[in-house]
Short mmCIF file of C-alpha atoms in Angstrom, two decimals:
data_model
loop_
_atom_site.label_atom_id
_atom_site.label_comp_id
_atom_site.label_asym_id
_atom_site.label_seq_id
_atom_site.Cartn_x
_atom_site.Cartn_y
_atom_site.Cartn_z
CA UNK Z 1 -9.36 64.78 -14.08
CA UNK Z 2 -8.57 66.72 -10.89
CA UNK Z 3 -11.37 66.09 -8.64
CA UNK Z 4 -11.71 68.15 -5.45
CA UNK Z 5 -14.33 68.20 -2.81
CA UNK Z 6 -14.84 71.39 -0.76
CA UNK Z 7 -16.96 71.99 2.36
CA UNK Z 8 -18.39 75.04 4.19
CA UNK Z 9 -19.11 74.83 7.90
CA UNK Z 10 -21.90 76.71 9.63
CA UNK Z 11 -21.94 77.14 13.45
CA UNK Z 12 -23.00 79.16 16.41
CA UNK Z 13 -20.30 80.72 18.49
CA UNK Z 14 -20.08 81.33 22.23
CA UNK Z 15 -17.54 83.41 24.25
CA UNK Z 16 -15.73 80.20 25.26
CA UNK Z 17 -12.77 79.93 22.79
CA UNK Z 18 -12.00 76.27 23.63
CA UNK Z 19 -15.63 75.24 23.26
CA UNK Z 20 -15.84 76.88 19.82
CA UNK Z 21 -12.60 75.30 18.65
CA UNK Z 22 -13.80 71.91 19.80
CA UNK Z 23 -17.17 72.34 18.08
CA UNK Z 24 -15.46 73.59 14.97
CA UNK Z 25 -13.25 70.48 15.04
CA UNK Z 26 -16.31 68.26 15.29
CA UNK Z 27 -17.75 69.80 12.15
CA UNK Z 28 -14.43 69.72 10.27
CA UNK Z 29 -14.22 66.00 11.08
CA UNK Z 30 -17.81 65.59 9.83
CA UNK Z 31 -16.89 67.30 6.58
CA UNK Z 32 -13.69 65.24 6.16
CA UNK Z 33 -15.70 62.03 6.63
CA UNK Z 34 -17.84 63.08 3.64
CA UNK Z 35 -14.74 63.32 1.56
CA UNK Z 36 -14.03 67.08 1.81
CA UNK Z 37 -10.40 68.03 1.12
CA UNK Z 38 -10.77 71.84 1.56
CA UNK Z 39 -12.91 72.96 4.50
CA UNK Z 40 -14.03 76.49 5.13
CA UNK Z 41 -14.84 77.70 8.70
CA UNK Z 42 -16.69 80.97 9.51
CA UNK Z 43 -15.04 84.41 10.13
CA UNK Z 44 -13.60 84.86 13.70
CA UNK Z 45 -15.28 81.59 14.84
CA UNK Z 46 -13.14 81.48 18.03
CA UNK Z 47 -15.60 83.71 19.99
CA UNK Z 48 -18.69 85.81 19.56
CA UNK Z 49 -18.51 88.58 17.05
CA UNK Z 50 -16.86 91.08 19.34
CA UNK Z 51 -16.90 93.85 16.85
CA UNK Z 52 -20.48 94.61 17.69
CA UNK Z 53 -19.22 96.81 20.51
CA UNK Z 54 -16.23 98.82 21.32
CA UNK Z 55 -14.03 97.70 24.17
CA UNK Z 56 -10.39 98.43 24.51
CA UNK Z 57 -9.88 95.14 26.41
CA UNK Z 58 -10.83 93.15 23.22
CA UNK Z 59 -7.51 94.25 21.66
CA UNK Z 60 -6.09 91.56 23.90
CA UNK Z 61 -7.71 88.92 21.67
CA UNK Z 62 -5.23 89.67 18.93
CA UNK Z 63 -2.24 87.34 18.63
CA UNK Z 64 0.42 86.41 16.07
CA UNK Z 65 -0.53 83.35 13.95
CA UNK Z 66 1.97 81.21 15.66
CA UNK Z 67 0.41 82.05 19.10
CA UNK Z 68 -3.29 81.83 18.08
CA UNK Z 69 -5.17 78.95 19.64
CA UNK Z 70 -7.34 78.13 16.53
CA UNK Z 71 -4.42 78.27 14.09
CA UNK Z 72 -2.28 76.11 16.29
CA UNK Z 73 -5.05 73.53 16.98
CA UNK Z 74 -6.14 73.25 13.33
CA UNK Z 75 -2.58 72.85 12.06
CA UNK Z 76 -2.64 69.45 13.93
CA UNK Z 77 -6.11 68.71 12.63
CA UNK Z 78 -5.14 69.58 8.96
CA UNK Z 79 -2.14 67.24 9.23
CA UNK Z 80 -4.18 64.42 10.83
CA UNK Z 81 -6.94 64.58 8.30
CA UNK Z 82 -4.97 65.61 5.27
CA UNK Z 83 -7.30 68.56 4.68
CA UNK Z 84 -6.75 72.24 3.72
CA UNK Z 85 -8.13 74.69 6.29
CA UNK Z 86 -8.33 78.42 5.91
CA UNK Z 87 -8.54 79.63 9.46
CA UNK Z 88 -9.97 83.12 10.22
CA UNK Z 89 -8.36 84.79 13.27
CA UNK Z 90 -7.62 88.14 15.03
CA UNK Z 91 -3.97 88.81 14.22
CA UNK Z 92 -1.52 91.06 15.88
CA UNK Z 93 1.69 92.25 14.15
CA UNK Z 94 3.67 94.47 16.58
CA UNK Z 95 1.43 97.52 17.05
CA UNK Z 96 -1.10 96.63 14.24
CA UNK Z 97 -4.06 94.36 14.44
CA UNK Z 98 -5.75 92.58 11.41
CA UNK Z 99 -8.67 90.52 10.51
CA UNK Z 100 -6.82 87.54 8.90
CA UNK Z 101 -6.94 84.13 7.49
CA UNK Z 102 -4.10 81.57 7.76
CA UNK Z 103 -4.19 79.01 5.05
CA UNK Z 104 -3.24 75.74 6.44
CA UNK Z 105 -2.19 73.03 3.90
CA UNK Z 106 -2.96 69.35 4.15
CA UNK Z 107 0.34 68.66 5.98
CA UNK Z 108 -0.42 71.34 8.63
CA UNK Z 109 1.99 73.91 7.27
CA UNK Z 110 0.84 77.51 7.28
CA UNK Z 111 1.19 78.59 3.62
CA UNK Z 112 0.64 82.18 4.42
CA UNK Z 113 -1.70 84.84 5.69
CA UNK Z 114 -4.27 86.97 3.88
CA UNK Z 115 -5.45 90.15 5.76
CA UNK Z 116 -8.89 91.51 5.18
CA UNK Z 117 -8.69 94.42 2.68
CA UNK Z 118 -12.11 96.03 3.07
CA UNK Z 119 -12.95 96.95 6.70
CA UNK Z 120 -16.48 97.90 7.37
CA UNK Z 121 -17.72 100.46 9.87
CA UNK Z 122 -21.49 100.31 10.39
CA UNK Z 123 -23.86 100.15 13.36
CA UNK Z 124 -22.74 97.09 15.32
CA UNK Z 125 -20.35 96.00 12.66
CA UNK Z 126 -17.59 98.32 14.10
CA UNK Z 127 -14.54 96.61 12.54
CA UNK Z 128 -12.54 99.81 11.92
CA UNK Z 129 -12.14 100.03 15.67
CA UNK Z 130 -10.30 96.71 15.81
CA UNK Z 131 -8.71 96.11 12.45
CA UNK Z 132 -6.04 97.84 10.31
CA UNK Z 133 -6.90 97.53 6.61
CA UNK Z 134 -4.95 94.57 5.15
CA UNK Z 135 -1.63 95.08 3.49
CA UNK Z 136 -1.17 91.58 1.86
CA UNK Z 137 -3.04 92.38 -1.26
CA UNK Z 138 -5.32 89.67 -2.74
CA UNK Z 139 -3.44 86.45 -2.64
CA UNK Z 140 -3.85 82.94 -3.97
CA UNK Z 141 -2.38 79.82 -2.24
CA UNK Z 142 -1.20 76.58 -3.88
CA UNK Z 143 -2.53 73.97 -1.61
CA UNK Z 144 -2.19 70.19 -2.10
CA UNK Z 145 -5.63 70.04 -3.81
CA UNK Z 146 -6.19 73.34 -5.50
CA UNK Z 147 -5.13 76.88 -5.98
CA UNK Z 148 -7.46 78.81 -3.71
CA UNK Z 149 -8.24 82.41 -3.15
CA UNK Z 150 -9.48 83.60 0.28
CA UNK Z 151 -11.44 86.92 0.87
CA UNK Z 152 -12.97 87.68 4.23
CA UNK Z 153 -16.67 88.83 4.72
CA UNK Z 154 -16.94 92.50 3.54
CA UNK Z 155 -14.41 91.58 0.79
CA UNK Z 156 -17.16 89.46 -0.77
CA UNK Z 157 -19.11 92.42 -1.91
CA UNK Z 158 -16.25 93.67 -4.11
CA UNK Z 159 -15.97 92.27 -7.63
CA UNK Z 160 -12.39 93.73 -7.85
CA UNK Z 161 -11.34 91.37 -5.10
CA UNK Z 162 -12.62 88.25 -6.79
CA UNK Z 163 -11.12 89.33 -10.16
CA UNK Z 164 -7.73 89.96 -8.66
CA UNK Z 165 -7.68 86.40 -7.25
CA UNK Z 166 -9.03 84.88 -10.47
CA UNK Z 167 -6.36 86.61 -12.71
CA UNK Z 168 -3.65 85.08 -10.35
CA UNK Z 169 -5.08 81.61 -11.21
CA UNK Z 170 -7.45 80.90 -8.25
CA UNK Z 171 -9.47 77.71 -9.01
CA UNK Z 172 -11.81 78.19 -6.09
CA UNK Z 173 -12.83 81.34 -4.13
CA UNK Z 174 -13.54 81.01 -0.39
CA UNK Z 175 -15.25 83.59 1.90
CA UNK Z 176 -15.38 83.14 5.67
CA UNK Z 177 -18.18 85.29 6.94
CA UNK Z 178 -20.00 86.84 9.97
CA UNK Z 179 -23.08 88.63 8.71
CA UNK Z 180 -26.63 88.87 9.72
CA UNK Z 181 -29.34 91.43 10.61
CA UNK Z 182 -28.99 95.21 9.65
CA UNK Z 183 -30.05 96.93 12.88
CA UNK Z 184 -30.54 100.32 11.39
CA UNK Z 185 -31.29 99.63 7.71
CA UNK Z 186 -34.86 98.26 7.00
CA UNK Z 187 -33.65 95.31 4.87
CA UNK Z 188 -32.70 91.66 4.87
CA UNK Z 189 -29.49 91.56 3.06
CA UNK Z 190 -29.09 87.78 2.75
CA UNK Z 191 -30.20 87.35 -0.92
CA UNK Z 192 -28.15 90.38 -1.98
CA UNK Z 193 -25.10 88.97 -0.12
CA UNK Z 194 -25.58 85.62 -1.89
CA UNK Z 195 -26.10 87.06 -5.36
CA UNK Z 196 -22.95 89.16 -5.16
CA UNK Z 197 -20.85 86.01 -4.70
CA UNK Z 198 -22.79 84.01 -7.25
CA UNK Z 199 -21.85 86.91 -9.62
CA UNK Z 200 -18.17 86.51 -8.77
CA UNK Z 201 -18.43 82.82 -9.63
CA UNK Z 202 -20.14 83.44 -12.88
CA UNK Z 203 -17.89 86.34 -13.99
CA UNK Z 204 -14.72 84.45 -13.22
CA UNK Z 205 -15.98 80.85 -13.93
CA UNK Z 206 -14.71 79.60 -10.59
CA UNK Z 207 -16.65 77.79 -7.75
CA UNK Z 208 -17.40 79.91 -4.67
CA UNK Z 209 -18.01 78.93 -1.13
CA UNK Z 210 -19.23 81.02 1.83
CA UNK Z 211 -19.36 80.00 5.48
CA UNK Z 212 -21.29 82.04 7.90
CA UNK Z 213 -22.34 81.77 11.69
CA UNK Z 214 -25.82 81.52 13.00
CA UNK Z 215 -27.46 82.71 16.31
CA UNK Z 216 -28.54 85.95 17.99
CA UNK Z 217 -25.64 87.75 19.87
CA UNK Z 218 -26.64 90.33 22.49
CA UNK Z 219 -24.71 93.23 23.99
CA UNK Z 220 -25.68 94.48 27.37
CA UNK Z 221 -24.95 98.10 28.31
CA UNK Z 222 -22.24 98.99 30.81
CA UNK Z 223 -19.71 101.72 31.40
CA UNK Z 224 -16.93 100.05 29.25
CA UNK Z 225 -19.00 99.92 26.09
CA UNK Z 226 -20.48 103.40 26.60
CA UNK Z 227 -23.90 102.05 27.56
CA UNK Z 228 -24.57 100.27 24.30
CA UNK Z 229 -27.39 97.83 24.08
CA UNK Z 230 -27.72 95.88 20.77
CA UNK Z 231 -28.21 92.56 19.09
CA UNK Z 232 -27.20 90.96 15.84
CA UNK Z 233 -28.96 87.90 14.40
CA UNK Z 234 -26.65 86.12 12.14
CA UNK Z 235 -28.55 84.56 9.21
CA UNK Z 236 -26.32 81.57 8.29
CA UNK Z 237 -27.35 80.57 4.66
CA UNK Z 238 -23.85 79.32 3.90
CA UNK Z 239 -23.56 78.01 0.35
CA UNK Z 240 -21.43 76.59 -2.40
CA UNK Z 241 -21.90 77.48 -6.13
CA UNK Z 242 -20.69 75.94 -9.29
CA UNK Z 243 -18.40 77.82 -11.72
CA UNK Z 244 -21.34 79.50 -13.41
CA UNK Z 245 -22.73 80.74 -10.11
CA UNK Z 246 -25.58 78.29 -9.67
CA UNK Z 247 -26.25 77.35 -6.11
CA UNK Z 248 -25.30 73.61 -5.50
CA UNK Z 249 -25.71 73.36 -1.74
CA UNK Z 250 -26.84 75.61 1.01
CA UNK Z 251 -27.87 75.68 4.69
CA UNK Z 252 -30.69 77.46 6.32
CA UNK Z 253 -30.73 80.61 8.57
CA UNK Z 254 -30.76 78.60 11.91
CA UNK Z 255 -29.16 75.26 11.40
CA UNK Z 256 -25.58 74.29 12.17
CA UNK Z 257 -24.04 71.82 9.85
CA UNK Z 258 -21.80 71.02 6.88
CA UNK Z 259 -22.27 71.17 3.16
CA UNK Z 260 -19.99 69.70 0.41
CA UNK Z 261 -19.62 69.84 -3.32
CA UNK Z 262 -17.22 68.30 -5.75
CA UNK Z 263 -15.56 69.81 -8.83
CA UNK Z 264 -13.40 68.59 -11.66
CA UNK Z 265 -10.90 71.46 -11.80
CA UNK Z 266 -9.59 70.39 -15.20
CA UNK Z 267 -13.10 70.77 -16.57
CA UNK Z 268 -13.51 74.17 -14.94
CA UNK Z 269 -10.18 75.30 -16.42
CA UNK Z 270 -11.37 74.13 -19.88
CA UNK Z 271 -14.50 76.11 -19.54
CA UNK Z 272 -12.67 79.26 -18.47
CA UNK Z 273 -10.56 79.00 -21.75
CA UNK Z 274 -13.66 78.19 -23.91
CA UNK Z 275 -15.59 81.26 -22.64
CA UNK Z 276 -12.67 83.57 -23.47
CA UNK Z 277 -13.52 86.01 -20.59
CA UNK Z 278 -9.82 86.23 -19.53
CA UNK Z 279 -8.64 86.32 -23.20
CA UNK Z 280 -10.83 89.31 -23.94
CA UNK Z 281 -10.06 91.36 -20.87
CA UNK Z 282 -8.68 94.91 -21.45
CA UNK Z 283 -6.77 95.86 -18.39
CA UNK Z 284 -5.38 99.02 -19.98
CA UNK Z 285 -8.97 100.23 -20.36
CA UNK Z 286 -9.72 99.82 -16.55
CA UNK Z 287 -7.20 102.40 -15.29
CA UNK Z 288 -10.15 104.51 -14.24
CA UNK Z 289 -10.78 101.91 -11.44
CA UNK Z 290 -7.46 102.83 -9.84
CA UNK Z 291 -8.25 106.66 -10.17
CA UNK Z 292 -11.67 106.88 -8.86
#
């Protein structure tokens, strides 16, 4: 039996980077105290969701992984607590900037970086202004406790991303997230958002966890942002599914906290073989996906 416990952290973010890092650490320690070995934090948790507005000065937030405050801080925490931490951050590589996740192993080593592949561009989710589409491809990481795949927010809507990680042997899929109200569309996307990832779990027979932020974040108009006035209410609802897509644990729309769930990875692997989904795949018949 290969037993692993994973956790998802849900939190509210301010503009104070050090405050957010300290608060995230508190929640990580809480998760570790409950036995979590792999702990997922929300997307871009170092500060408020700056992509709600366009400001050239926000490009200065982007740094290489080795210079990023959250990555450096949580390398120490990962080593101290012997936990795996995918850390979402705004990455700079020379003249390009990415929405990235550094996967920190339980000894604090950075195993590598995944760069967000699918970049949204919607009212107040203006990420194409800040991020170059990722060039890493979909990756899996051999951590101390499990082989994990990491997608970032908008990636979670794409079954192709989940399948690419699954065929590389991902045993768990993790999605750091920052999502909430749709200010133009007349809809509440939370259930749709959750069902998409439940489907990834069921179709690939791997557990899935998503960690979101909470709170209402306001933008006030000024000359630098072109007079934009807006707000986003992030709806939390972080969750963990089993390998068949059933919800095991979840948080509400307005509460901070930690959820955990445990899995026998050998049992999950046995079930993947028994179902035959990967045996019966026909990749040669899916070439249309790369053409359309």
